[in-house]
Coordinates of C-alpha atoms in Angstrom, one line a residue:
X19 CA 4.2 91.1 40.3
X20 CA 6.5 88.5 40.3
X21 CA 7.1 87.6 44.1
X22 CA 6.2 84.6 45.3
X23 CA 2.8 84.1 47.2
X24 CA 3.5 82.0 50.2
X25 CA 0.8 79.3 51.4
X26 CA -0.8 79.6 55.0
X27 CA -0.8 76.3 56.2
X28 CA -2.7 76.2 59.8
X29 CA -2.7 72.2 60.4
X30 CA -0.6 71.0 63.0
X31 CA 2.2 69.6 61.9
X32 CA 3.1 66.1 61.7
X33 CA 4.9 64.2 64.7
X34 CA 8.6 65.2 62.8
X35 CA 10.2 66.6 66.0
X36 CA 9.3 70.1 65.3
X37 CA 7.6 71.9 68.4
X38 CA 3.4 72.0 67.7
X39 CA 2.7 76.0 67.2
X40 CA 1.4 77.6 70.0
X41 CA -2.3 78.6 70.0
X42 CA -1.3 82.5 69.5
X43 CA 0.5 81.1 66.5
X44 CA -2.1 79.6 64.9
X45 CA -4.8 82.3 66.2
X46 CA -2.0 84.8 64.2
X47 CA -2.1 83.0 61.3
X48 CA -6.1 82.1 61.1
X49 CA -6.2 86.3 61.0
X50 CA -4.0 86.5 58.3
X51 CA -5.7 84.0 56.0
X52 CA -8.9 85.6 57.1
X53 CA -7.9 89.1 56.5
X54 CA -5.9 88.0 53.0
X55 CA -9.5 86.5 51.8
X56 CA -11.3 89.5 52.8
X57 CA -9.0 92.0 51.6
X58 CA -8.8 90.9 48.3
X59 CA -12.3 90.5 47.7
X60 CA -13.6 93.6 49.3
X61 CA -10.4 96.0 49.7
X62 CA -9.2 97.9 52.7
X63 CA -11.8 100.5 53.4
X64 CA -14.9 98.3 52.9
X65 CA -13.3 95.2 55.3
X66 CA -13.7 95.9 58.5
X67 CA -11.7 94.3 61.7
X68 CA -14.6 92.8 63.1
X69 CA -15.3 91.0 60.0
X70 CA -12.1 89.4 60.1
X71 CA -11.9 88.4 63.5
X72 CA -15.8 86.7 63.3
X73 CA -13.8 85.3 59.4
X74 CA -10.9 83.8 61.7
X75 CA -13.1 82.9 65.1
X76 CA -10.8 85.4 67.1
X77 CA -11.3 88.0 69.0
X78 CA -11.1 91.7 67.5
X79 CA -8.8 92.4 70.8
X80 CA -6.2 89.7 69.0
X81 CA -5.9 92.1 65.7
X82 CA -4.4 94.9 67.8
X83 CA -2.2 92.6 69.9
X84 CA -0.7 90.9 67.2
X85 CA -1.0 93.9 64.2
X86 CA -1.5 97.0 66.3
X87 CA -4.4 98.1 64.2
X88 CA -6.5 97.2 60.6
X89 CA -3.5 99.1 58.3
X90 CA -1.0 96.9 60.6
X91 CA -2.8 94.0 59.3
X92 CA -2.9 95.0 56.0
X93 CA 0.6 95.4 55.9
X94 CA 1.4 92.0 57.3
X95 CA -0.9 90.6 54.8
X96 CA 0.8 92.5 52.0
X97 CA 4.2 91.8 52.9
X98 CA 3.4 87.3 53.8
X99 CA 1.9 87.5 50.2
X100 CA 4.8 89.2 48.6
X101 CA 8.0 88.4 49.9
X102 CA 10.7 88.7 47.4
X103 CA 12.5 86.2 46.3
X104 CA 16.2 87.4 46.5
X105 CA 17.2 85.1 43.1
X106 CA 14.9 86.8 41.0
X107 CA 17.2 89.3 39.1
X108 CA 20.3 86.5 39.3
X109 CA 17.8 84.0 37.3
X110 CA 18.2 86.2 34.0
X111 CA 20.4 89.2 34.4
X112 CA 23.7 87.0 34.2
X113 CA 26.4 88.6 32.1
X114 CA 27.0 85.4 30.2
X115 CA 23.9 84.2 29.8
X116 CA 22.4 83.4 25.9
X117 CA 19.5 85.7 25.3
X118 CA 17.8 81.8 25.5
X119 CA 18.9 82.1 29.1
X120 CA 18.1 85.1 30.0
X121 CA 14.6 85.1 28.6
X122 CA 14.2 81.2 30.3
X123 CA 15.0 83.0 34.0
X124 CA 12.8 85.8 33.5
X125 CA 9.7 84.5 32.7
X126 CA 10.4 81.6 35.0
X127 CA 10.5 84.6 37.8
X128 CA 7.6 86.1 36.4
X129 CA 5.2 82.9 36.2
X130 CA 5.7 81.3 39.6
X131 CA 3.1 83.5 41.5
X132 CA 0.8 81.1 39.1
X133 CA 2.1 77.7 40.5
X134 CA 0.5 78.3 43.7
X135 CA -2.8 77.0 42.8
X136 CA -5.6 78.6 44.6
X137 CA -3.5 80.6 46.2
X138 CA -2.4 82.3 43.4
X139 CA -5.8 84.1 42.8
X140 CA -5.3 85.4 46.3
X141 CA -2.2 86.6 45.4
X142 CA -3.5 88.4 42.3
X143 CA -6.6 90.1 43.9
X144 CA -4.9 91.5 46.8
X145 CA -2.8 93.0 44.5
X146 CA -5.4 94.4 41.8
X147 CA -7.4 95.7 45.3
X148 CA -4.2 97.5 46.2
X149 CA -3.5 98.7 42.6
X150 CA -7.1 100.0 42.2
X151 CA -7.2 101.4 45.9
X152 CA -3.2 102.4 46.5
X153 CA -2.4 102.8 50.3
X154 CA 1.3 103.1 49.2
X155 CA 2.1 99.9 49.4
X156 CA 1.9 99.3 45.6
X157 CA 4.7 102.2 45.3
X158 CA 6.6 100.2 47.7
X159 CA 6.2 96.9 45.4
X160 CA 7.0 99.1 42.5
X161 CA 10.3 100.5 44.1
X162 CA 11.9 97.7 45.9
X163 CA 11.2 95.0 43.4
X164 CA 9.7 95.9 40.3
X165 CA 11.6 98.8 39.4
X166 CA 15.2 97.0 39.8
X167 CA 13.7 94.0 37.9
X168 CA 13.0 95.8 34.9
X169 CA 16.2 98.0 35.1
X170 CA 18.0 94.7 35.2
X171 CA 16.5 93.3 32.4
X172 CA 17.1 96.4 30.3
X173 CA 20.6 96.2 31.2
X174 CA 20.7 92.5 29.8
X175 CA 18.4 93.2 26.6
X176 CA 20.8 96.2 25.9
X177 CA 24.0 93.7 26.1
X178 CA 21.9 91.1 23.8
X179 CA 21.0 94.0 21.1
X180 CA 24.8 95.2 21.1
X181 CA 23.8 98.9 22.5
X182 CA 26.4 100.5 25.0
X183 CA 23.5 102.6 26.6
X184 CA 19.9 101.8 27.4
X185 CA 17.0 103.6 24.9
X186 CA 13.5 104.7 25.3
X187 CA 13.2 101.6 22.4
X188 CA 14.7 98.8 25.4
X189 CA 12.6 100.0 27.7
X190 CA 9.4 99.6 25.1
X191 CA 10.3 96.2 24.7
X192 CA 11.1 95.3 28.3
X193 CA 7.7 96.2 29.2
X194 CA 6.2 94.7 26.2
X195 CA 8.0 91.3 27.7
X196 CA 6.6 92.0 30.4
X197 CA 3.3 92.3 29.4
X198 CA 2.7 88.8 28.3
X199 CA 3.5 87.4 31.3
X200 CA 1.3 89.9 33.2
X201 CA -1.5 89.1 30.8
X202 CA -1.6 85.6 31.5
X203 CA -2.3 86.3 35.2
X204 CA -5.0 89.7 34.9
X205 CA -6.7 87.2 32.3
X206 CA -6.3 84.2 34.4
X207 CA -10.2 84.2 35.4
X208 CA -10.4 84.5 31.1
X209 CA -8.2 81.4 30.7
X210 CA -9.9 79.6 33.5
X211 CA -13.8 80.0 31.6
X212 CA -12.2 79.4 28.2
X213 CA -9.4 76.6 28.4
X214 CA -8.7 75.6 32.4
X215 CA -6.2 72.8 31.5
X216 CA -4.0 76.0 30.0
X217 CA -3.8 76.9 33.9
X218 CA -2.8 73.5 35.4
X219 CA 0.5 73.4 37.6
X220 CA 2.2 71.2 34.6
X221 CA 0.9 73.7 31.5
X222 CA 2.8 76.3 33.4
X223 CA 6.0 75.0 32.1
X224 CA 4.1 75.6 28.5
X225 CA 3.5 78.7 29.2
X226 CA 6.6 79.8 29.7
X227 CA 7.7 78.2 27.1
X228 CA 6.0 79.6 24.5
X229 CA 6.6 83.2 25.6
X230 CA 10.5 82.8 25.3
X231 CA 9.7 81.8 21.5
X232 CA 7.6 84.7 21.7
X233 CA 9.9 87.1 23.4
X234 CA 13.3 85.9 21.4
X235 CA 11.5 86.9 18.2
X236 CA 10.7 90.1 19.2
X237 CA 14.1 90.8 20.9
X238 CA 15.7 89.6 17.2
X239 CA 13.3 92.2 15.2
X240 CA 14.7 95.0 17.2
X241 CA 18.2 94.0 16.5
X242 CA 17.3 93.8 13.2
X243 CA 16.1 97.5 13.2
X244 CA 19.0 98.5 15.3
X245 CA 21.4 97.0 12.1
X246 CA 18.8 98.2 9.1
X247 CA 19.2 102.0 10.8
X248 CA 23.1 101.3 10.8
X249 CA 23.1 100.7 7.5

């Protein structure tokens, strides 16, 4: 989960010299927030293309124009909310990076779905609604970014522990990296009852942080097993 959500913005924009958007444009977009809203808090099956046209004050006709059909819209929600970023891997998985490095660029990667304020509980309920009800696009988040993520970082944690070849052992600790980060966002309606300042655009920064302290030690115990198991 570590693309970026993106923010709908349906103002008009400013007299900058940029061309006003067109009424399809912004009758497009109202369907889209609508449908993202709707999604996450109900799912696919249970939201229904009426719903979200009454949600966006459109007509139901404008879904299939602009989407084709409900899974159409679903997919253009899926794919606004979680475009890639293509700098992702190249933020950690340098060759001469410090493990420092590499673990500041990872988990900066990891927490910027959460410096989109409201936004980011969008974000993060469409995506538990599609993990808990998969229509396939989960497998696709897991196979075109997730998956070469967490190879890449294996590579780089192998470099960092001296190992020629990947083991079962990186891979246990790539995801254990992993899961702090992803903790931090499942529990972020936790963190928002208990301490709400800890989820404030600038406590971000904290966060992050304190999980490469975090992180580095654990990455420096398992060299130190790798060396005591040489010995």
């Amino acid at each position: 989960m570590n693309a970026k959500p993106t923010s709908i913005d349906t103002s008009q924009p400013a007299d900058d010299g940029r061309k006003p958007r067109s009424d399809g444009e912004q009758s497009r977009e109202r369907l889209l927030h609508a449908a993202m809203r709707l999604f996450a808090a109900q799912g696919f099956s249970k939201t229904s293309t009426r719903e979200i046209a009454q949600a966006a004050n459109a007509n139901v006709a404008a879904i299939s124009y602009y989407f084709g059909d409900k899974a159409g819209l679903y997919q253009a929600c899926f794919s606004f909310m979680c475009q890639p970023e293509p700098d992702n891997i190249a933020l950690f998985a340098q060759p001469h990076f410090t493990l420092r490095q590499t673990l500041e660029g990872y988990y900066r990667q990891m927490l910027a779905p959460l410096l989109a304020g409201e936004d980011a509980q969008l974000f993060l309920r469409l995506f538990y609604r599609e993990m808990l009800e998969p229509t396939g696009l989960w497998q696709q988040e897991i196979d075109n970014n997730i998956k070469p993520e967490h190879q890449a970082m294996v590579v780089a944690l192998s470099r960092h522990l001296g190992l020629e070849q990947p083991t079962d052992d990186v891979h246990r600790l790539a995801y254990a990296l992993a899961g702090m980060a992803v903790q931090i966002m499942v529990g972020r309606d936790i963190i928002a009852s208990i301490t709400p300042h800890l989820l404030a655009p600038e406590a971000i920064d904290t966060w992050g942080q304190y999980l490469v302290g975090f992180a580095e030690a654990m990455v420096l115990a398992e060299k130190s097993k790798l060396k005591q198991g040489k010995a």
